[in-house]
Structures are given as structure tokens and as C-alpha cells.
mmCIF file of C-alpha atoms in Angstrom:
data_model
loop_
_atom_site.group_PDB
_atom_site.id
_atom_site.type_symbol
_atom_site.label_atom_id
_atom_site.label_comp_id
_atom_site.label_asym_id
_atom_site.label_seq_id
_atom_site.Cartn_x
_atom_site.Cartn_y
_atom_site.Cartn_z
ATOM 1 C CA UNK M 29 -24.553 20.633 73.180
ATOM 2 C CA UNK M 30 -27.856 19.003 72.242
ATOM 3 C CA UNK M 31 -31.105 20.941 72.351
ATOM 4 C CA UNK M 32 -33.539 19.926 75.035
ATOM 5 C CA UNK M 33 -37.056 18.681 74.331
ATOM 6 C CA UNK M 34 -39.171 21.103 76.312
ATOM 7 C CA UNK M 35 -42.899 21.282 76.988
ATOM 8 C CA UNK M 36 -44.736 23.979 78.919
ATOM 9 C CA UNK M 37 -47.756 22.630 80.776
ATOM 10 C CA UNK M 38 -50.351 25.217 79.763
ATOM 11 C CA UNK M 39 -53.204 26.710 81.772
ATOM 12 C CA UNK M 40 -56.719 27.276 80.475
ATOM 13 C CA UNK M 41 -58.224 30.740 80.206
ATOM 14 C CA UNK M 42 -61.665 30.934 81.785
ATOM 15 C CA UNK M 43 -64.536 33.242 80.839
ATOM 16 C CA UNK M 44 -66.047 32.604 84.235
ATOM 17 C CA UNK M 45 -65.819 29.937 86.910
ATOM 18 C CA UNK M 46 -67.586 27.371 84.710
ATOM 19 C CA UNK M 47 -66.659 28.218 81.112
ATOM 20 C CA UNK M 48 -63.455 28.034 79.051
ATOM 21 C CA UNK M 49 -62.571 30.974 76.828
ATOM 22 C CA UNK M 50 -61.527 28.935 73.795
ATOM 23 C CA UNK M 51 -60.119 31.791 71.730
ATOM 24 C CA UNK M 52 -57.886 33.103 74.510
ATOM 25 C CA UNK M 53 -56.882 29.592 75.532
ATOM 26 C CA UNK M 54 -55.725 28.711 72.021
ATOM 27 C CA UNK M 55 -54.034 32.090 71.627
ATOM 28 C CA UNK M 56 -51.971 31.326 74.702
ATOM 29 C CA UNK M 57 -50.852 28.031 73.179
ATOM 30 C CA UNK M 58 -49.685 29.933 70.108
ATOM 31 C CA UNK M 59 -47.729 32.219 72.442
ATOM 32 C CA UNK M 60 -45.908 29.162 73.837
ATOM 33 C CA UNK M 61 -45.297 27.671 70.390
ATOM 34 C CA UNK M 62 -43.974 31.011 69.124
ATOM 35 C CA UNK M 63 -41.156 30.737 71.644
ATOM 36 C CA UNK M 64 -40.219 27.272 70.448
ATOM 37 C CA UNK M 65 -41.752 25.409 73.382
ATOM 38 C CA UNK M 66 -43.989 22.385 73.075
ATOM 39 C CA UNK M 67 -47.404 22.432 74.730
ATOM 40 C CA UNK M 68 -48.344 19.857 77.351
ATOM 41 C CA UNK M 69 -52.111 19.929 77.114
ATOM 42 C CA UNK M 70 -54.873 19.070 79.587
ATOM 43 C CA UNK M 71 -52.529 18.281 82.444
ATOM 44 C CA UNK M 72 -52.240 19.444 86.042
ATOM 45 C CA UNK M 73 -51.586 23.089 85.128
ATOM 46 C CA UNK M 74 -54.833 23.132 83.143
ATOM 47 C CA UNK M 75 -56.675 22.287 86.401
ATOM 48 C CA UNK M 76 -57.084 18.658 85.452
ATOM 49 C CA UNK M 77 -59.002 17.139 88.332
ATOM 50 C CA UNK M 78 -59.423 20.603 89.899
ATOM 51 C CA UNK M 79 -62.000 22.250 87.666
ATOM 52 C CA UNK M 80 -61.338 20.790 84.214
ATOM 53 C CA UNK M 81 -63.517 17.717 83.680
ATOM 54 C CA UNK M 82 -62.815 15.065 81.059
ATOM 55 C CA UNK M 83 -65.382 16.169 78.417
ATOM 56 C CA UNK M 84 -63.904 19.676 78.461
ATOM 57 C CA UNK M 85 -60.356 18.299 78.541
ATOM 58 C CA UNK M 86 -61.125 16.153 75.490
ATOM 59 C CA UNK M 87 -62.411 19.212 73.640
ATOM 60 C CA UNK M 88 -59.312 21.136 74.692
ATOM 61 C CA UNK M 89 -57.025 18.393 73.371
ATOM 62 C CA UNK M 90 -58.849 18.200 70.036
ATOM 63 C CA UNK M 91 -58.814 21.971 69.566
ATOM 64 C CA UNK M 92 -55.167 22.447 70.532
ATOM 65 C CA UNK M 93 -53.900 19.522 68.480
ATOM 66 C CA UNK M 94 -56.043 20.708 65.578
ATOM 67 C CA UNK M 95 -54.082 23.960 65.438
ATOM 68 C CA UNK M 96 -51.090 21.950 64.113
ATOM 69 C CA UNK M 97 -48.796 24.801 65.134
ATOM 70 C CA UNK M 98 -46.166 23.036 67.198
ATOM 71 C CA UNK M 99 -45.222 20.056 69.289
ATOM 72 C CA UNK M 100 -47.977 18.840 71.604
ATOM 73 C CA UNK M 101 -48.502 16.123 74.155
ATOM 74 C CA UNK M 102 -51.646 15.593 76.193
ATOM 75 C CA UNK M 103 -52.754 14.001 79.421
ATOM 76 C CA UNK M 104 -54.437 10.606 79.545
ATOM 77 C CA UNK M 105 -56.076 9.749 82.873
ATOM 78 C CA UNK M 106 -59.157 8.128 84.386
ATOM 79 C CA UNK M 107 -60.864 11.192 85.845
ATOM 80 C CA UNK M 108 -64.223 10.445 84.219
ATOM 81 C CA UNK M 109 -64.675 7.311 86.337
ATOM 82 C CA UNK M 110 -67.271 7.441 89.114
ATOM 83 C CA UNK M 111 -68.352 5.110 91.868
ATOM 84 C CA UNK M 112 -66.633 1.911 92.914
ATOM 85 C CA UNK M 113 -64.237 0.599 90.287
ATOM 86 C CA UNK M 114 -61.837 -2.279 89.683
ATOM 87 C CA UNK M 115 -58.653 -2.659 87.690
ATOM 88 C CA UNK M 116 -60.549 -3.498 84.506
ATOM 89 C CA UNK M 117 -62.526 -0.270 84.819
ATOM 90 C CA UNK M 118 -59.298 1.689 85.215
ATOM 91 C CA UNK M 119 -57.829 0.096 82.077
ATOM 92 C CA UNK M 120 -61.011 0.817 80.137
ATOM 93 C CA UNK M 121 -61.082 4.442 81.277
ATOM 94 C CA UNK M 122 -57.430 4.994 80.411
ATOM 95 C CA UNK M 123 -58.024 3.384 77.020
ATOM 96 C CA UNK M 124 -60.974 5.650 76.250
ATOM 97 C CA UNK M 125 -58.900 8.755 76.898
ATOM 98 C CA UNK M 126 -55.897 7.286 75.096
ATOM 99 C CA UNK M 127 -58.002 6.868 71.962
ATOM 100 C CA UNK M 128 -59.009 10.544 72.069
ATOM 101 C CA UNK M 129 -55.427 11.760 72.430
ATOM 102 C CA UNK M 130 -54.040 9.470 69.727
ATOM 103 C CA UNK M 131 -56.839 10.314 67.299
ATOM 104 C CA UNK M 132 -56.208 14.033 67.900
ATOM 105 C CA UNK M 133 -52.568 13.586 66.925
ATOM 106 C CA UNK M 134 -51.026 14.492 70.284
ATOM 107 C CA UNK M 135 -48.387 12.447 72.065
ATOM 108 C CA UNK M 136 -50.006 10.680 75.042
ATOM 109 C CA UNK M 137 -48.851 11.331 78.594
ATOM 110 C CA UNK M 138 -50.126 8.566 80.884
ATOM 111 C CA UNK M 139 -50.929 10.521 84.023
ATOM 112 C CA UNK M 140 -51.245 9.013 87.465
ATOM 113 C CA UNK M 141 -54.751 7.830 88.290
ATOM 114 C CA UNK M 142 -56.460 8.568 91.592
ATOM 115 C CA UNK M 143 -58.778 5.646 90.913
ATOM 116 C CA UNK M 144 -55.865 3.273 90.359
ATOM 117 C CA UNK M 145 -54.178 4.505 93.532
ATOM 118 C CA UNK M 146 -57.386 3.738 95.425
ATOM 119 C CA UNK M 147 -57.969 0.256 94.020
ATOM 120 C CA UNK M 148 -54.468 -1.163 93.445
ATOM 121 C CA UNK M 149 -53.291 -3.620 96.101
ATOM 122 C CA UNK M 150 -49.743 -4.342 94.935
ATOM 123 C CA UNK M 151 -46.978 -3.399 92.487
ATOM 124 C CA UNK M 152 -48.286 -6.195 90.270
ATOM 125 C CA UNK M 153 -51.586 -4.332 89.869
ATOM 126 C CA UNK M 154 -49.735 -1.298 88.528
ATOM 127 C CA UNK M 155 -47.635 -3.506 86.249
ATOM 128 C CA UNK M 156 -50.785 -5.150 84.871
ATOM 129 C CA UNK M 157 -52.572 -1.859 84.154
ATOM 130 C CA UNK M 158 -49.599 -0.050 82.629
ATOM 131 C CA UNK M 159 -48.439 -3.123 80.720
ATOM 132 C CA UNK M 160 -51.847 -3.457 79.104
ATOM 133 C CA UNK M 161 -51.883 0.222 78.161
ATOM 134 C CA UNK M 162 -48.354 0.222 76.752
ATOM 135 C CA UNK M 163 -49.238 -2.754 74.576
ATOM 136 C CA UNK M 164 -52.050 -0.673 73.078
ATOM 137 C CA UNK M 165 -50.241 2.574 72.273
ATOM 138 C CA UNK M 166 -49.473 3.418 68.667
ATOM 139 C CA UNK M 167 -46.379 5.496 69.495
ATOM 140 C CA UNK M 168 -44.045 5.871 72.476
ATOM 141 C CA UNK M 169 -45.669 7.695 75.377
ATOM 142 C CA UNK M 170 -44.576 9.678 78.404
ATOM 143 C CA UNK M 171 -45.185 8.113 81.814
ATOM 144 C CA UNK M 172 -46.035 10.686 84.459
ATOM 145 C CA UNK M 173 -45.203 10.334 88.150
ATOM 146 C CA UNK M 174 -46.943 13.089 90.115
ATOM 147 C CA UNK M 175 -45.977 13.361 93.768
ATOM 148 C CA UNK M 176 -48.267 13.866 96.728
ATOM 149 C CA UNK M 177 -47.302 17.545 97.000
ATOM 150 C CA UNK M 178 -49.352 18.014 93.830
ATOM 151 C CA UNK M 179 -52.050 15.448 94.629
ATOM 152 C CA UNK M 180 -52.276 13.818 98.090
ATOM 153 C CA UNK M 181 -54.641 11.159 96.675
ATOM 154 C CA UNK M 182 -51.667 9.584 94.860
ATOM 155 C CA UNK M 183 -49.939 8.378 98.017
ATOM 156 C CA UNK M 184 -48.475 4.907 97.526
ATOM 157 C CA UNK M 185 -48.391 5.115 93.743
ATOM 158 C CA UNK M 186 -46.509 2.316 91.961
ATOM 159 C CA UNK M 187 -47.361 0.090 94.909
ATOM 160 C CA UNK M 188 -45.167 1.562 97.655
ATOM 161 C CA UNK M 189 -45.107 4.538 100.000
ATOM 162 C CA UNK M 190 -41.305 4.325 100.179
ATOM 163 C CA UNK M 191 -39.845 6.344 97.293
ATOM 164 C CA UNK M 192 -36.965 3.950 96.666
ATOM 165 C CA UNK M 193 -39.291 0.957 96.429
ATOM 166 C CA UNK M 194 -41.754 2.869 94.253
ATOM 167 C CA UNK M 195 -38.884 3.815 91.942
ATOM 168 C CA UNK M 196 -37.848 0.188 91.551
ATOM 169 C CA UNK M 197 -41.427 -0.750 90.673
ATOM 170 C CA UNK M 198 -41.681 2.131 88.198
ATOM 171 C CA UNK M 199 -38.418 1.189 86.470
ATOM 172 C CA UNK M 200 -39.498 -2.458 86.258
ATOM 173 C CA UNK M 201 -42.595 -1.424 84.264
ATOM 174 C CA UNK M 202 -40.446 0.601 81.862
ATOM 175 C CA UNK M 203 -37.875 -2.181 81.499
ATOM 176 C CA UNK M 204 -40.567 -4.561 80.225
ATOM 177 C CA UNK M 205 -41.456 -2.315 77.267
ATOM 178 C CA UNK M 206 -38.781 0.389 76.799
ATOM 179 C CA UNK M 207 -39.655 0.776 73.127
ATOM 180 C CA UNK M 208 -43.127 1.993 74.137
ATOM 181 C CA UNK M 209 -41.803 4.705 76.479
ATOM 182 C CA UNK M 210 -40.485 7.963 75.018
ATOM 183 C CA UNK M 211 -39.760 9.273 78.477
ATOM 184 C CA UNK M 212 -40.809 9.738 82.063
ATOM 185 C CA UNK M 213 -42.022 12.928 83.662
ATOM 186 C CA UNK M 214 -41.242 13.078 87.365
ATOM 187 C CA UNK M 215 -42.777 15.715 89.648
ATOM 188 C CA UNK M 216 -41.469 14.781 93.082
ATOM 189 C CA UNK M 217 -39.526 18.021 93.758
ATOM 190 C CA UNK M 218 -36.460 15.939 94.660
ATOM 191 C CA UNK M 219 -33.473 16.701 92.432
ATOM 192 C CA UNK M 220 -31.241 13.941 93.809
ATOM 193 C CA UNK M 221 -33.948 11.362 93.205
ATOM 194 C CA UNK M 222 -34.496 12.571 89.646
ATOM 195 C CA UNK M 223 -30.788 12.388 88.826
ATOM 196 C CA UNK M 224 -30.590 8.845 90.171
ATOM 197 C CA UNK M 225 -33.715 7.854 88.243
ATOM 198 C CA UNK M 226 -32.557 9.249 84.923
ATOM 199 C CA UNK M 227 -29.244 7.409 85.237
ATOM 200 C CA UNK M 228 -31.151 4.159 85.655
ATOM 201 C CA UNK M 229 -33.478 4.604 82.681
ATOM 202 C CA UNK M 230 -33.000 2.342 79.638
ATOM 203 C CA UNK M 231 -31.040 3.869 76.771
ATOM 204 C CA UNK M 232 -33.229 6.129 74.673
ATOM 205 C CA UNK M 233 -35.816 6.823 77.383
ATOM 206 C CA UNK M 234 -35.877 10.508 78.265
ATOM 207 C CA UNK M 235 -36.321 12.057 81.683
ATOM 208 C CA UNK M 236 -38.605 15.084 81.500
ATOM 209 C CA UNK M 237 -38.122 17.082 84.645
ATOM 210 C CA UNK M 238 -41.266 18.205 86.398
ATOM 211 C CA UNK M 239 -39.274 19.696 89.282
ATOM 212 C CA UNK M 240 -40.366 23.313 89.505
ATOM 213 C CA UNK M 241 -37.844 23.933 92.295
ATOM 214 C CA UNK M 242 -34.613 22.645 90.735
ATOM 215 C CA UNK M 243 -35.146 22.768 86.967
ATOM 216 C CA UNK M 244 -32.069 24.816 85.932
ATOM 217 C CA UNK M 245 -29.478 22.342 87.197
ATOM 218 C CA UNK M 246 -31.543 19.346 86.088
ATOM 219 C CA UNK M 247 -31.921 20.686 82.546
ATOM 220 C CA UNK M 248 -28.276 21.756 82.373
ATOM 221 C CA UNK M 249 -27.279 18.248 83.454
ATOM 222 C CA UNK M 250 -23.889 16.789 84.228
ATOM 223 C CA UNK M 251 -21.280 14.573 82.621
ATOM 224 C CA UNK M 252 -23.668 11.607 82.780
ATOM 225 C CA UNK M 253 -26.700 13.212 81.197
ATOM 226 C CA UNK M 254 -29.441 15.807 81.508
ATOM 227 C CA UNK M 255 -33.180 16.147 81.909
ATOM 228 C CA UNK M 256 -35.506 17.417 79.233
ATOM 229 C CA UNK M 257 -38.494 19.313 80.598
ATOM 230 C CA UNK M 258 -42.254 19.272 81.038
ATOM 231 C CA UNK M 259 -42.895 22.094 83.471
ATOM 232 C CA UNK M 260 -45.755 24.180 84.764
ATOM 233 C CA UNK M 261 -43.425 27.092 85.487
ATOM 234 C CA UNK M 262 -42.606 27.365 81.772
ATOM 235 C CA UNK M 263 -46.171 28.630 81.256
ATOM 236 C CA UNK M 264 -45.533 32.041 82.893
ATOM 237 C CA UNK M 265 -41.811 32.293 82.063
ATOM 238 C CA UNK M 266 -41.901 31.111 78.431
ATOM 239 C CA UNK M 267 -40.029 34.051 76.829
ATOM 240 C CA UNK M 268 -37.270 33.977 79.427
ATOM 241 C CA UNK M 269 -37.029 30.180 79.343
ATOM 242 C CA UNK M 270 -36.711 30.238 75.551
ATOM 243 C CA UNK M 271 -33.809 32.705 75.707
ATOM 244 C CA UNK M 272 -32.060 30.617 78.347
ATOM 245 C CA UNK M 273 -32.514 27.386 76.409
ATOM 246 C CA UNK M 274 -31.050 29.001 73.304
ATOM 247 C CA UNK M 275 -27.913 29.799 75.290
ATOM 248 C CA UNK M 276 -27.759 26.211 76.512
ATOM 249 C CA UNK M 277 -28.098 24.832 72.986
ATOM 250 C CA UNK M 278 -25.169 27.045 71.995
ATOM 251 C CA UNK M 279 -23.074 25.566 74.787
ATOM 252 C CA UNK M 280 -23.181 28.723 76.901
ATOM 253 C CA UNK M 281 -23.986 27.154 80.268
ATOM 254 C CA UNK M 282 -23.161 30.306 82.221
ATOM 255 C CA UNK M 283 -25.477 32.303 79.978
ATOM 256 C CA UNK M 284 -28.219 29.745 80.512
ATOM 257 C CA UNK M 285 -27.955 30.016 84.301
ATOM 258 C CA UNK M 286 -27.687 33.810 84.209
ATOM 259 C CA UNK M 287 -30.989 34.096 82.360
ATOM 260 C CA UNK M 288 -32.952 31.270 83.976
ATOM 261 C CA UNK M 289 -31.641 31.738 87.521
ATOM 262 C CA UNK M 290 -33.827 34.741 88.445
ATOM 263 C CA UNK M 291 -36.956 32.715 87.638
ATOM 264 C CA UNK M 292 -36.271 30.172 90.391
ATOM 265 C CA UNK M 293 -37.403 32.307 93.383
ATOM 266 C CA UNK M 294 -40.615 33.005 91.468
ATOM 267 C CA UNK M 295 -41.191 29.321 90.778
ATOM 268 C CA UNK M 296 -40.470 28.280 94.350
ATOM 269 C CA UNK M 297 -42.965 30.886 95.518
ATOM 270 C CA UNK M 298 -45.704 29.861 93.068
ATOM 271 C CA UNK M 299 -45.263 26.187 93.988
ATOM 272 C CA UNK M 300 -45.075 26.743 97.746
ATOM 273 C CA UNK M 301 -47.320 24.710 100.047
ATOM 274 C CA UNK M 302 -50.101 23.893 99.343
ATOM 275 C CA UNK M 303 -48.383 23.179 96.027
ATOM 276 C CA UNK M 304 -51.535 22.137 94.153
ATOM 277 C CA UNK M 305 -52.752 25.745 94.273
ATOM 278 C CA UNK M 306 -49.900 26.904 92.058
ATOM 279 C CA UNK M 307 -52.388 27.242 89.179
ATOM 280 C CA UNK M 308 -53.756 30.388 90.830
ATOM 281 C CA UNK M 309 -50.404 32.153 90.581
ATOM 282 C CA UNK M 310 -49.803 30.947 87.029
ATOM 283 C CA UNK M 311 -53.111 32.390 85.825
ATOM 284 C CA UNK M 312 -52.589 35.573 87.840
ATOM 285 C CA UNK M 313 -49.303 36.177 86.027
ATOM 286 C CA UNK M 314 -50.918 35.452 82.660
ATOM 287 C CA UNK M 315 -53.460 38.153 83.444
ATOM 288 C CA UNK M 316 -50.782 40.609 84.595
ATOM 289 C CA UNK M 317 -48.899 39.913 81.343
ATOM 290 C CA UNK M 318 -51.960 40.672 79.205
ATOM 291 C CA UNK M 319 -52.653 37.165 77.917
ATOM 292 C CA UNK M 320 -56.234 37.254 79.197
ATOM 293 C CA UNK M 321 -58.796 39.851 80.159
ATOM 294 C CA UNK M 322 -59.890 38.483 83.519
ATOM 295 C CA UNK M 323 -58.204 36.962 86.535
ATOM 296 C CA UNK M 324 -60.542 34.032 86.995
ATOM 297 C CA UNK M 325 -60.083 30.261 87.186
ATOM 298 C CA UNK M 326 -62.456 27.355 86.776
ATOM 299 C CA UNK M 327 -64.235 26.433 90.018
ATOM 300 C CA UNK M 328 -63.300 29.799 91.521
ATOM 301 C CA UNK M 329 -59.711 28.757 92.156
ATOM 302 C CA UNK M 330 -58.587 32.398 91.799
ATOM 303 C CA UNK M 331 -59.363 32.795 95.510
ATOM 304 C CA UNK M 332 -57.074 29.921 96.558
ATOM 305 C CA UNK M 333 -54.092 32.221 97.246
ATOM 306 C CA UNK M 334 -53.918 35.304 99.450
ATOM 307 C CA UNK M 335 -53.405 38.875 98.309
ATOM 308 C CA UNK M 336 -49.988 38.766 99.974
ATOM 309 C CA UNK M 337 -49.008 35.658 98.013
ATOM 310 C CA UNK M 338 -50.041 37.254 94.725
ATOM 311 C CA UNK M 339 -48.264 40.513 95.534
ATOM 312 C CA UNK M 340 -45.036 38.587 96.087
ATOM 313 C CA UNK M 341 -45.588 36.658 92.847
ATOM 314 C CA UNK M 342 -45.867 39.955 90.972
ATOM 315 C CA UNK M 343 -42.686 41.296 92.571
ATOM 316 C CA UNK M 344 -40.679 38.173 91.790
ATOM 317 C CA UNK M 345 -42.029 37.979 88.236
ATOM 318 C CA UNK M 346 -40.858 41.525 87.575
ATOM 319 C CA UNK M 347 -37.385 40.651 88.886
ATOM 320 C CA UNK M 348 -37.364 37.558 86.649
ATOM 321 C CA UNK M 349 -38.160 39.704 83.616
ATOM 322 C CA UNK M 350 -41.446 38.068 82.683
ATOM 323 C CA UNK M 351 -43.703 41.107 83.142
ATOM 324 C CA UNK M 352 -43.914 44.649 81.827
ATOM 325 C CA UNK M 353 -43.822 46.450 85.219
ATOM 326 C CA UNK M 354 -45.978 49.413 84.165
ATOM 327 C CA UNK M 355 -48.694 47.297 82.519
ATOM 328 C CA UNK M 356 -48.670 44.821 85.406
ATOM 329 C CA UNK M 357 -48.935 47.606 87.977
ATOM 330 C CA UNK M 358 -51.988 49.078 86.248
ATOM 331 C CA UNK M 359 -53.716 45.708 86.282
ATOM 332 C CA UNK M 360 -52.678 45.097 89.882
ATOM 333 C CA UNK M 361 -54.166 48.392 91.021
ATOM 334 C CA UNK M 362 -57.289 47.680 88.997
ATOM 335 C CA UNK M 363 -57.685 44.320 90.724
ATOM 336 C CA UNK M 364 -57.086 45.739 94.196
ATOM 337 C CA UNK M 365 -59.688 48.437 93.597
ATOM 338 C CA UNK M 366 -62.263 45.831 92.531
ATOM 339 C CA UNK M 367 -61.940 43.717 95.660
#
């Protein structure tokens, strides 16, 4: 059985609500690489668009790629645009970020653009923007489709609010330049849709699951194929995920499910509504695991989830085997006492 190409979308470690702790942030990337996972840099899990601005994201990409310690891809977006914009401005903004990622030596991930969603009037507008960008890339890229559960501003992306129509538009863009697309990353939390999509992709184009609810069965696959992975949940469960993936590569599907299965309740809890606040739980678990000295997020996002939510995250993480219960309990009691 073939090995999967797997990226963990990594969080950033903050010194305070405004400042990145670069040493701890890079150390966490080495933790992910040490388990054989790739790093998906400066994406949603890193608070892209929710605390991480483009200048800091660019620095993060350069630093992480400069470590040259493992596979890395990085988000390309338009989040530095301000004011009223048109399609040409969107293309220019994407291109500016694309240059940074390519020059750093990371594989580009073309993320969905809030600005494009706001200005595009038709599927043809999306085809024009993405076609122009794909003509400019120096290596095959990953196209990212982020659903409204993660970002409500992306409603109607690809030129349709109907998922089936949006999928047709998305596939049409890929079909025009399949040699420029390494894969697609879909984060719609709809397993049936993802399976249908991956079966319709051109030969050689990967499907990287971004479904943090249904990832075990999507990665395991079926007789017609499987999904690779680019997942936020692989940030907190990296050691367990690595063990499970090793079993899968050996052809031990039952072993894979036995190891990865207990992580699913944790993931479903972390990504519960409002889903875009999942970063709070991810960073909380990193702190409980000892990967950082403070439970703090950029823009104060550590307060986005309740004490009850975090308590349940701790309980489920211990069941999933991703925490040392005694160490985590000491930190938990320390945090409760400081409130």
C-alpha cells in the first residue's frame, strides 16, 4: 500500500497577543518533521486572517523554509489587500505572495481569497484569476477550497453557492492546466463530496483531505483511491498520526484505524461550531503537551473557547493518547488557579 503525502497545518507560538515566539514556533515545526509529517505553513491553523498578518506570515514562511528540515508547503493569499479592489488587484496580490513562497523554496498553496469572493461576479472571474496564477507558477501547486464553516466570508466561492455547481467550476479550472496542479485541498467537512471530487480529478492530481471530521476513512480510501492529507488536527495529534500512518503504509488497515480512531472525537470537539475557533483548542493542547510555555494566541484568541470546552478537549486528548496525563493535569491546575 502506498504511503500517503501528509502535511500538518501548524500553529504559531505567541509570546503575547501581538508577538510571535520564533524559537518555539520553529521548534514545533521540527517536532512535526521529526514524526515524518510535512509542515503546511502560514495557513488557517496559523491564524491566517485571524491574527497573523501578511508581513509576519511572510517572515514565518522564510524562517520555516530556511530550516530545510522536511517537506513544506505554504499559504498564498491576498490578505494584505485593503480598500476597494478589482480582479487585477487580486491577481497582483496573489502574485506578490506567490513570489515570496516560491523564493523561500516552499510549495505554494493557493488559498481562497476573501477579496476575490467579494469582487468576483461569475465563474469566469475565478477562472481568469486562477488561470493567470497557474500560468505563472514554477512548480505544481495545491489549490485550497476552504468552506464557510471555517470562513463565512468565502460564501459563493468558485462562482456558486450550490456545492455541486461550485465543484464543476472548480474542476473546470483544474482541467485547463492539470500539469500545474499537484493537488487540491478541500475543507468542506463533507466526506461524500470529497470522495466524489477525488474520483473526478485528472490523473496525477492528488486530493489532500482537509476534513477534520472524517479523515481516517478518507485517508484509508477505497478500491477507487484515497485522499492524502493536509490537516489542522495533525498539529496536536502528530505522534499518534505518524504511528497510524506507518501501519497504513504497511498494509495494516485495521491497525491504522485502531490507532487513529480515538483521535476523531477529539477532532470533532476541537472543530465544533464555531469551527473557525478551533485554533484555540489546538494551541491549548500544545501548551498542555509542553511545546510552549504560555497558553496565549495572537489577538487574544485564547479566550475564544470556554473553560468547559477546553476541559473536554483535555479529556479527549488524554483518551487519544496525545498527552502525558500527569504533566497536562499540572498545567491545567496551574491555568485554572491563574484565572
